[in-house]
Amino acid sequence: MSSLKDKIDFGRLPQHVAVIMDGNGRWAKEQGKMRIFGHQNGVAAVRAVSEACAELGVKYLTLYAFSTENWNRSKIEVDALMKLLSKTIAEEVKTLNDNNIRLNAIGDLTRLPKYNYDALMKAIEDTKNNDRMTLTLCLSYSGRWEITHAVRSLAEKVLSGELKLEQIDENCFSNFLNTKDMPDPELLIRTSGEERISNFLLWQLAYSEFYFTDKFWPDFNKEDLYEAIVNYQNR
């Protein structure tokens, strides 16, 4: 059976792909289940897309996993999400190492429950020497939070005399962002039919190509990723 993978030009791969994984709750509702059921099934899509990106040669994959606004969801859903996150991270370390993928995380990580934070830091430490691809989870993250945090850090440097106002330019500012160690995404994928960026990587997406699909995240698979990359390359 033919695959869209055969249509990909490996000489023009996006170096960095970012994904807004949307539609877990609506997918679960269609199944007559609770929202957490959708999040549980979304884990398989994370695994499939991560493995596919690594196999293709994409160097950076960044997933919008939990926004600062998500803290406003019901306590039951947030608690269930945190437990799922902790369990998934612990279970996936072997898969990450088998695929030579390094785990990274950005966002206001101090807001995570301690058991989540500890599991995340352990997984990051256990995969730090992998160099095939960097998988970044955006947790307790939003673009406005990140920019505000960067501005505050810049202001502190100026007040302390470590930085002069005239030294601040785009490159300088970028070095105060959570993503300072990675290139900006060339391709943003959003699932579920919504066509907005929802406070995600606001600075970094300035020149990215956007790809929207009606598929809910739990249904998104490797072929869907290949389709997004072919679409990106045909523009």
PDB file of C-alpha atoms in Angstrom:
ATOM      1  CA  MET A   1       0.000   0.000   0.000  1.00  0.00           C
ATOM      2  CA  SER A   2       1.397   3.398  -0.995  1.00  0.00           C
ATOM      3  CA  SER A   3       2.176   5.961   1.663  1.00  0.00           C
ATOM      4  CA  LEU A   4       2.361   9.741   1.536  1.00  0.00           C
ATOM      5  CA  LYS A   5       5.821   9.270   3.005  1.00  0.00           C
ATOM      6  CA  ASP A   6       6.958   8.432  -0.549  1.00  0.00           C
ATOM      7  CA  LYS A   7       6.026  11.971  -1.646  1.00  0.00           C
ATOM      8  CA  ILE A   8       8.170  13.695   0.988  1.00  0.00           C
ATOM      9  CA  ASP A   9      11.293  15.521  -0.234  1.00  0.00           C
ATOM     10  CA  PHE A  10      13.811  14.622   2.461  1.00  0.00           C
ATOM     11  CA  GLY A  11      16.021  17.495   1.353  1.00  0.00           C
ATOM     12  CA  ARG A  12      13.372  20.026   2.372  1.00  0.00           C
ATOM     13  CA  LEU A  13      12.167  18.684   5.707  1.00  0.00           C
ATOM     14  CA  PRO A  14      11.073  21.198   8.340  1.00  0.00           C
ATOM     15  CA  GLN A  15      13.729  21.181  11.036  1.00  0.00           C
ATOM     16  CA  HIS A  16      11.179  22.051  13.729  1.00  0.00           C
ATOM     17  CA  VAL A  17       7.509  20.983  13.804  1.00  0.00           C
ATOM     18  CA  ALA A  18       5.135  22.345  16.457  1.00  0.00           C
ATOM     19  CA  VAL A  19       1.744  20.779  17.207  1.00  0.00           C
ATOM     20  CA  ILE A  20      -1.400  22.012  18.960  1.00  0.00           C
ATOM     21  CA  MET A  21      -2.930  18.686  19.993  1.00  0.00           C
ATOM     22  CA  ASP A  22      -6.610  19.633  20.019  1.00  0.00           C
ATOM     23  CA  GLY A  23      -9.862  17.687  20.148  1.00  0.00           C
ATOM     24  CA  ASN A  24      -9.333  15.083  22.883  1.00  0.00           C
ATOM     25  CA  GLY A  25     -12.451  16.166  24.765  1.00  0.00           C
ATOM     26  CA  ARG A  26     -14.701  16.281  21.708  1.00  0.00           C
ATOM     27  CA  TRP A  27     -13.358  12.910  20.540  1.00  0.00           C
ATOM     28  CA  ALA A  28     -14.269  11.398  23.927  1.00  0.00           C
ATOM     29  CA  LYS A  29     -17.735  12.986  23.822  1.00  0.00           C
ATOM     30  CA  GLU A  30     -18.378  11.337  20.451  1.00  0.00           C
ATOM     31  CA  GLN A  31     -17.554   8.005  22.116  1.00  0.00           C
ATOM     32  CA  GLY A  32     -19.920   8.806  24.994  1.00  0.00           C
ATOM     33  CA  LYS A  33     -16.975   8.897  27.412  1.00  0.00           C
ATOM     34  CA  MET A  34     -15.481  11.383  29.897  1.00  0.00           C
ATOM     35  CA  ARG A  35     -12.907  13.892  28.629  1.00  0.00           C
ATOM     36  CA  ILE A  36     -10.007  12.074  30.290  1.00  0.00           C
ATOM     37  CA  PHE A  37     -10.716   9.100  27.997  1.00  0.00           C
ATOM     38  CA  GLY A  38      -9.784  11.348  25.077  1.00  0.00           C
ATOM     39  CA  HIS A  39      -6.570  12.453  26.756  1.00  0.00           C
ATOM     40  CA  GLN A  40      -5.649   8.811  27.413  1.00  0.00           C
ATOM     41  CA  ASN A  41      -6.155   7.936  23.759  1.00  0.00           C
ATOM     42  CA  GLY A  42      -4.213  11.009  22.688  1.00  0.00           C
ATOM     43  CA  VAL A  43      -1.059   9.446  24.168  1.00  0.00           C
ATOM     44  CA  ALA A  44      -0.931   6.938  21.276  1.00  0.00           C
ATOM     45  CA  ALA A  45      -0.948   9.826  18.803  1.00  0.00           C
ATOM     46  CA  VAL A  46       1.934  11.475  20.673  1.00  0.00           C
ATOM     47  CA  ARG A  47       3.936   8.262  20.430  1.00  0.00           C
ATOM     48  CA  ALA A  48       3.160   7.759  16.727  1.00  0.00           C
ATOM     49  CA  VAL A  49       3.963  11.334  15.708  1.00  0.00           C
ATOM     50  CA  SER A  50       7.143  11.437  17.812  1.00  0.00           C
ATOM     51  CA  GLU A  51       8.439   8.213  16.278  1.00  0.00           C
ATOM     52  CA  ALA A  52       7.475   9.330  12.755  1.00  0.00           C
ATOM     53  CA  CYS A  53       9.233  12.698  13.117  1.00  0.00           C
ATOM     54  CA  ALA A  54      12.384  10.996  14.415  1.00  0.00           C
ATOM     55  CA  GLU A  55      12.309   8.471  11.567  1.00  0.00           C
ATOM     56  CA  LEU A  56      11.947  11.230   8.968  1.00  0.00           C
ATOM     57  CA  GLY A  57      14.808  13.272  10.369  1.00  0.00           C
ATOM     58  CA  VAL A  58      12.914  16.159  11.976  1.00  0.00           C
ATOM     59  CA  LYS A  59      15.235  17.527  14.672  1.00  0.00           C
ATOM     60  CA  TYR A  60      12.705  19.285  16.934  1.00  0.00           C
ATOM     61  CA  LEU A  61       9.110  18.402  17.776  1.00  0.00           C
ATOM     62  CA  THR A  62       7.241  20.684  20.174  1.00  0.00           C
ATOM     63  CA  LEU A  63       3.842  19.687  21.592  1.00  0.00           C
ATOM     64  CA  TYR A  64       1.352  22.023  23.301  1.00  0.00           C
ATOM     65  CA  ALA A  65       0.435  19.654  26.128  1.00  0.00           C
ATOM     66  CA  PHE A  66      -1.029  21.871  28.878  1.00  0.00           C
ATOM     67  CA  SER A  67      -1.594  25.622  28.717  1.00  0.00           C
ATOM     68  CA  THR A  68      -1.675  28.108  31.579  1.00  0.00           C
ATOM     69  CA  GLU A  69      -5.400  28.475  30.814  1.00  0.00           C
ATOM     70  CA  ASN A  70      -5.916  24.722  31.340  1.00  0.00           C
ATOM     71  CA  TRP A  71      -5.475  25.261  35.086  1.00  0.00           C
ATOM     72  CA  ASN A  72      -8.984  26.802  34.967  1.00  0.00           C
ATOM     73  CA  ARG A  73     -10.577  23.477  33.984  1.00  0.00           C
ATOM     74  CA  SER A  74     -12.416  21.414  36.573  1.00  0.00           C
ATOM     75  CA  LYS A  75     -10.261  20.062  39.405  1.00  0.00           C
ATOM     76  CA  ILE A  76     -11.295  16.502  38.471  1.00  0.00           C
ATOM     77  CA  GLU A  77     -10.013  16.914  34.908  1.00  0.00           C
ATOM     78  CA  VAL A  78      -6.814  18.716  35.932  1.00  0.00           C
ATOM     79  CA  ASP A  79      -5.987  16.086  38.576  1.00  0.00           C
ATOM     80  CA  ALA A  80      -6.655  13.293  36.071  1.00  0.00           C
ATOM     81  CA  LEU A  81      -4.468  15.014  33.471  1.00  0.00           C
ATOM     82  CA  MET A  82      -1.603  15.426  35.930  1.00  0.00           C
ATOM     83  CA  LYS A  83      -1.769  11.735  36.917  1.00  0.00           C
ATOM     84  CA  LEU A  84      -1.887  10.727  33.241  1.00  0.00           C
ATOM     85  CA  LEU A  85       1.080  12.965  32.487  1.00  0.00           C
ATOM     86  CA  SER A  86       3.171  11.504  35.290  1.00  0.00           C
ATOM     87  CA  LYS A  87       2.283   7.914  34.316  1.00  0.00           C
ATOM     88  CA  THR A  88       2.935   8.513  30.622  1.00  0.00           C
ATOM     89  CA  ILE A  89       6.306  10.180  31.176  1.00  0.00           C
ATOM     90  CA  ALA A  90       7.505   7.286  33.341  1.00  0.00           C
ATOM     91  CA  GLU A  91       6.275   4.688  30.842  1.00  0.00           C
ATOM     92  CA  GLU A  92       7.688   6.386  27.736  1.00  0.00           C
ATOM     93  CA  VAL A  93      11.304   6.874  28.840  1.00  0.00           C
ATOM     94  CA  LYS A  94      12.286   3.488  27.368  1.00  0.00           C
ATOM     95  CA  THR A  95      10.601   4.353  24.045  1.00  0.00           C
ATOM     96  CA  LEU A  96      12.387   7.709  23.995  1.00  0.00           C
ATOM     97  CA  ASN A  97      15.750   6.064  24.634  1.00  0.00           C
ATOM     98  CA  ASP A  98      15.066   3.296  22.087  1.00  0.00           C
ATOM     99  CA  ASN A  99      14.406   6.009  19.482  1.00  0.00           C
ATOM    100  CA  ASN A 100      17.329   8.219  20.623  1.00  0.00           C
ATOM    101  CA  ILE A 101      14.917  11.086  21.471  1.00  0.00           C
ATOM    102  CA  ARG A 102      15.762  13.694  24.098  1.00  0.00           C
ATOM    103  CA  LEU A 103      12.912  14.975  26.262  1.00  0.00           C
ATOM    104  CA  ASN A 104      12.637  18.668  27.064  1.00  0.00           C
ATOM    105  CA  ALA A 105       9.948  20.778  28.766  1.00  0.00           C
ATOM    106  CA  ILE A 106       9.143  24.486  28.780  1.00  0.00           C
ATOM    107  CA  GLY A 107       6.607  26.607  30.638  1.00  0.00           C
ATOM    108  CA  ASP A 108       5.912  27.634  34.213  1.00  0.00           C
ATOM    109  CA  LEU A 109       6.973  24.203  35.452  1.00  0.00           C
ATOM    110  CA  THR A 110       6.989  25.297  39.105  1.00  0.00           C
ATOM    111  CA  ARG A 111       3.173  25.173  39.021  1.00  0.00           C
ATOM    112  CA  LEU A 112       3.189  21.420  38.373  1.00  0.00           C
ATOM    113  CA  PRO A 113       2.478  19.109  41.323  1.00  0.00           C
ATOM    114  CA  LYS A 114       5.736  17.922  42.869  1.00  0.00           C
ATOM    115  CA  TYR A 115       5.252  14.299  41.758  1.00  0.00           C
ATOM    116  CA  ASN A 116       4.813  15.539  38.160  1.00  0.00           C
ATOM    117  CA  TYR A 117       7.782  17.840  38.319  1.00  0.00           C
ATOM    118  CA  ASP A 118      10.013  15.102  39.769  1.00  0.00           C
ATOM    119  CA  ALA A 119       8.944  12.553  37.134  1.00  0.00           C
ATOM    120  CA  LEU A 120       9.532  15.100  34.385  1.00  0.00           C
ATOM    121  CA  MET A 121      12.998  16.060  35.637  1.00  0.00           C
ATOM    122  CA  LYS A 122      13.989  12.395  35.963  1.00  0.00           C
ATOM    123  CA  ALA A 123      12.873  11.662  32.373  1.00  0.00           C
ATOM    124  CA  ILE A 124      14.745  14.724  31.084  1.00  0.00           C
ATOM    125  CA  GLU A 125      17.875  13.572  32.924  1.00  0.00           C
ATOM    126  CA  ASP A 126      17.504   9.968  31.693  1.00  0.00           C
ATOM    127  CA  THR A 127      17.261  11.071  28.032  1.00  0.00           C
ATOM    128  CA  LYS A 128      19.676  14.031  28.028  1.00  0.00           C
ATOM    129  CA  ASN A 129      22.348  12.281  25.926  1.00  0.00           C
ATOM    130  CA  ASN A 130      19.993  11.359  23.069  1.00  0.00           C
ATOM    131  CA  ASP A 131      20.616  13.401  19.926  1.00  0.00           C
ATOM    132  CA  ARG A 132      18.353  12.149  17.139  1.00  0.00           C
ATOM    133  CA  MET A 133      15.495  14.513  17.981  1.00  0.00           C
ATOM    134  CA  THR A 134      14.388  16.816  20.809  1.00  0.00           C
ATOM    135  CA  LEU A 135      10.788  16.353  21.954  1.00  0.00           C
ATOM    136  CA  THR A 136       9.613  19.411  23.893  1.00  0.00           C
ATOM    137  CA  LEU A 137       6.474  19.332  26.015  1.00  0.00           C
ATOM    138  CA  CYS A 138       4.887  22.740  26.664  1.00  0.00           C
ATOM    139  CA  LEU A 139       3.432  22.410  30.164  1.00  0.00           C
ATOM    140  CA  SER A 140       1.741  25.205  32.098  1.00  0.00           C
ATOM    141  CA  TYR A 141       2.758  27.259  29.078  1.00  0.00           C
ATOM    142  CA  SER A 142       1.349  30.152  27.084  1.00  0.00           C
ATOM    143  CA  GLY A 143       2.958  32.548  24.641  1.00  0.00           C
ATOM    144  CA  ARG A 144       1.930  35.642  26.592  1.00  0.00           C
ATOM    145  CA  TRP A 145       3.280  34.143  29.823  1.00  0.00           C
ATOM    146  CA  GLU A 146       6.585  33.377  28.087  1.00  0.00           C
ATOM    147  CA  ILE A 147       6.932  36.884  26.615  1.00  0.00           C
ATOM    148  CA  THR A 148       6.010  38.539  29.926  1.00  0.00           C
ATOM    149  CA  HIS A 149       8.547  36.326  31.716  1.00  0.00           C
ATOM    150  CA  ALA A 150      11.213  37.280  29.164  1.00  0.00           C
ATOM    151  CA  VAL A 151      10.479  41.006  29.528  1.00  0.00           C
ATOM    152  CA  ARG A 152      10.736  40.740  33.311  1.00  0.00           C
ATOM    153  CA  SER A 153      14.078  38.935  33.028  1.00  0.00           C
ATOM    154  CA  LEU A 154      15.367  41.557  30.584  1.00  0.00           C
ATOM    155  CA  ALA A 155      14.274  44.384  32.894  1.00  0.00           C
ATOM    156  CA  GLU A 156      16.107  42.787  35.817  1.00  0.00           C
ATOM    157  CA  LYS A 157      19.310  42.580  33.740  1.00  0.00           C
ATOM    158  CA  VAL A 158      19.002  46.243  32.749  1.00  0.00           C
ATOM    159  CA  LEU A 159      18.344  47.349  36.354  1.00  0.00           C
ATOM    160  CA  SER A 160      21.339  45.386  37.614  1.00  0.00           C
ATOM    161  CA  GLY A 161      23.574  46.920  34.949  1.00  0.00           C
ATOM    162  CA  GLU A 162      24.296  43.559  33.269  1.00  0.00           C
ATOM    163  CA  LEU A 163      22.543  44.669  30.088  1.00  0.00           C
ATOM    164  CA  LYS A 164      22.280  48.047  28.337  1.00  0.00           C
ATOM    165  CA  LEU A 165      19.070  49.198  26.655  1.00  0.00           C
ATOM    166  CA  GLU A 166      20.820  49.608  23.305  1.00  0.00           C
ATOM    167  CA  GLN A 167      21.863  45.934  23.412  1.00  0.00           C
ATOM    168  CA  ILE A 168      18.262  44.764  23.263  1.00  0.00           C
ATOM    169  CA  ASP A 169      17.272  43.613  19.780  1.00  0.00           C
ATOM    170  CA  GLU A 170      15.362  40.627  18.381  1.00  0.00           C
ATOM    171  CA  ASN A 171      18.262  38.223  18.894  1.00  0.00           C
ATOM    172  CA  CYS A 172      18.810  39.422  22.442  1.00  0.00           C
ATOM    173  CA  PHE A 173      15.116  39.071  23.256  1.00  0.00           C
ATOM    174  CA  SER A 174      14.985  35.566  21.753  1.00  0.00           C
ATOM    175  CA  ASN A 175      17.716  34.483  24.162  1.00  0.00           C
ATOM    176  CA  PHE A 176      15.375  35.175  27.078  1.00  0.00           C
ATOM    177  CA  LEU A 177      12.618  32.918  25.742  1.00  0.00           C
ATOM    178  CA  ASN A 178      12.096  29.302  26.834  1.00  0.00           C
ATOM    179  CA  THR A 179      12.948  28.207  23.273  1.00  0.00           C
ATOM    180  CA  LYS A 180      16.360  29.905  23.127  1.00  0.00           C
ATOM    181  CA  ASP A 181      18.128  26.595  22.418  1.00  0.00           C
ATOM    182  CA  MET A 182      16.042  25.634  19.377  1.00  0.00           C
ATOM    183  CA  PRO A 183      15.164  27.145  15.981  1.00  0.00           C
ATOM    184  CA  ASP A 184      11.717  28.624  15.356  1.00  0.00           C
ATOM    185  CA  PRO A 185       9.165  26.140  13.933  1.00  0.00           C
ATOM    186  CA  GLU A 186       8.817  26.079  10.159  1.00  0.00           C
ATOM    187  CA  LEU A 187       5.529  24.165  10.435  1.00  0.00           C
ATOM    188  CA  LEU A 188       2.652  24.391  12.904  1.00  0.00           C
ATOM    189  CA  ILE A 189       0.010  21.630  12.877  1.00  0.00           C
ATOM    190  CA  ARG A 190      -3.332  22.019  14.645  1.00  0.00           C
ATOM    191  CA  THR A 191      -5.925  19.257  14.845  1.00  0.00           C
ATOM    192  CA  SER A 192      -9.712  19.313  15.437  1.00  0.00           C
ATOM    193  CA  GLY A 193     -10.775  21.915  12.873  1.00  0.00           C
ATOM    194  CA  GLU A 194      -9.961  24.998  14.944  1.00  0.00           C
ATOM    195  CA  GLU A 195      -7.917  27.590  13.040  1.00  0.00           C
ATOM    196  CA  ARG A 196      -6.197  29.715  15.665  1.00  0.00           C
ATOM    197  CA  ILE A 197      -2.912  29.514  17.585  1.00  0.00           C
ATOM    198  CA  SER A 198      -4.420  29.775  21.093  1.00  0.00           C
ATOM    199  CA  ASN A 199      -1.591  31.657  22.796  1.00  0.00           C
ATOM    200  CA  PHE A 200       1.065  29.194  21.583  1.00  0.00           C
ATOM    201  CA  LEU A 201       4.635  30.232  20.659  1.00  0.00           C
ATOM    202  CA  LEU A 202       3.473  33.748  19.756  1.00  0.00           C
ATOM    203  CA  TRP A 203       6.972  35.091  19.049  1.00  0.00           C
ATOM    204  CA  GLN A 204       8.327  31.930  17.418  1.00  0.00           C
ATOM    205  CA  LEU A 205       5.488  31.386  14.900  1.00  0.00           C
ATOM    206  CA  ALA A 206       6.045  34.723  13.133  1.00  0.00           C
ATOM    207  CA  TYR A 207       7.105  33.078   9.852  1.00  0.00           C
ATOM    208  CA  SER A 208       5.774  29.524  10.270  1.00  0.00           C
ATOM    209  CA  GLU A 209       3.522  27.741   7.787  1.00  0.00           C
ATOM    210  CA  PHE A 210       0.204  26.649   9.349  1.00  0.00           C
ATOM    211  CA  TYR A 211      -1.552  23.342   8.653  1.00  0.00           C
ATOM    212  CA  PHE A 212      -5.055  22.727   9.991  1.00  0.00           C
ATOM    213  CA  THR A 213      -6.922  19.417   9.915  1.00  0.00           C
ATOM    214  CA  ASP A 214     -10.439  18.477  11.018  1.00  0.00           C
ATOM    215  CA  LYS A 215      -9.171  15.255  12.617  1.00  0.00           C
ATOM    216  CA  PHE A 216      -9.291  15.097  16.407  1.00  0.00           C
ATOM    217  CA  TRP A 217      -5.893  14.488  18.005  1.00  0.00           C
ATOM    218  CA  PRO A 218      -6.539  10.845  19.100  1.00  0.00           C
ATOM    219  CA  ASP A 219      -7.200   9.978  15.422  1.00  0.00           C
ATOM    220  CA  PHE A 220      -4.079  11.740  14.105  1.00  0.00           C
ATOM    221  CA  ASN A 221      -1.520   9.215  12.852  1.00  0.00           C
ATOM    222  CA  LYS A 222       1.712   8.926  10.889  1.00  0.00           C
ATOM    223  CA  GLU A 223      -0.013   9.273   7.511  1.00  0.00           C
ATOM    224  CA  ASP A 224      -1.636  12.496   8.715  1.00  0.00           C
ATOM    225  CA  LEU A 225       1.791  13.814   9.674  1.00  0.00           C
ATOM    226  CA  TYR A 226       3.167  12.891   6.249  1.00  0.00           C
ATOM    227  CA  GLU A 227       0.209  14.693   4.629  1.00  0.00           C
ATOM    228  CA  ALA A 228       0.968  17.836   6.655  1.00  0.00           C
ATOM    229  CA  ILE A 229       4.628  17.768   5.610  1.00  0.00           C
ATOM    230  CA  VAL A 230       3.787  17.190   1.923  1.00  0.00           C
ATOM    231  CA  ASN A 231       1.330  20.108   2.119  1.00  0.00           C
ATOM    232  CA  TYR A 232       4.057  22.266   3.686  1.00  0.00           C
ATOM    233  CA  GLN A 233       6.543  21.327   0.959  1.00  0.00           C
ATOM    234  CA  ASN A 234       4.068  22.070  -1.847  1.00  0.00           C
ATOM    235  CA  ARG A 235       3.491  25.678  -0.798  1.00  0.00           C
TER     236      ARG A 235
END
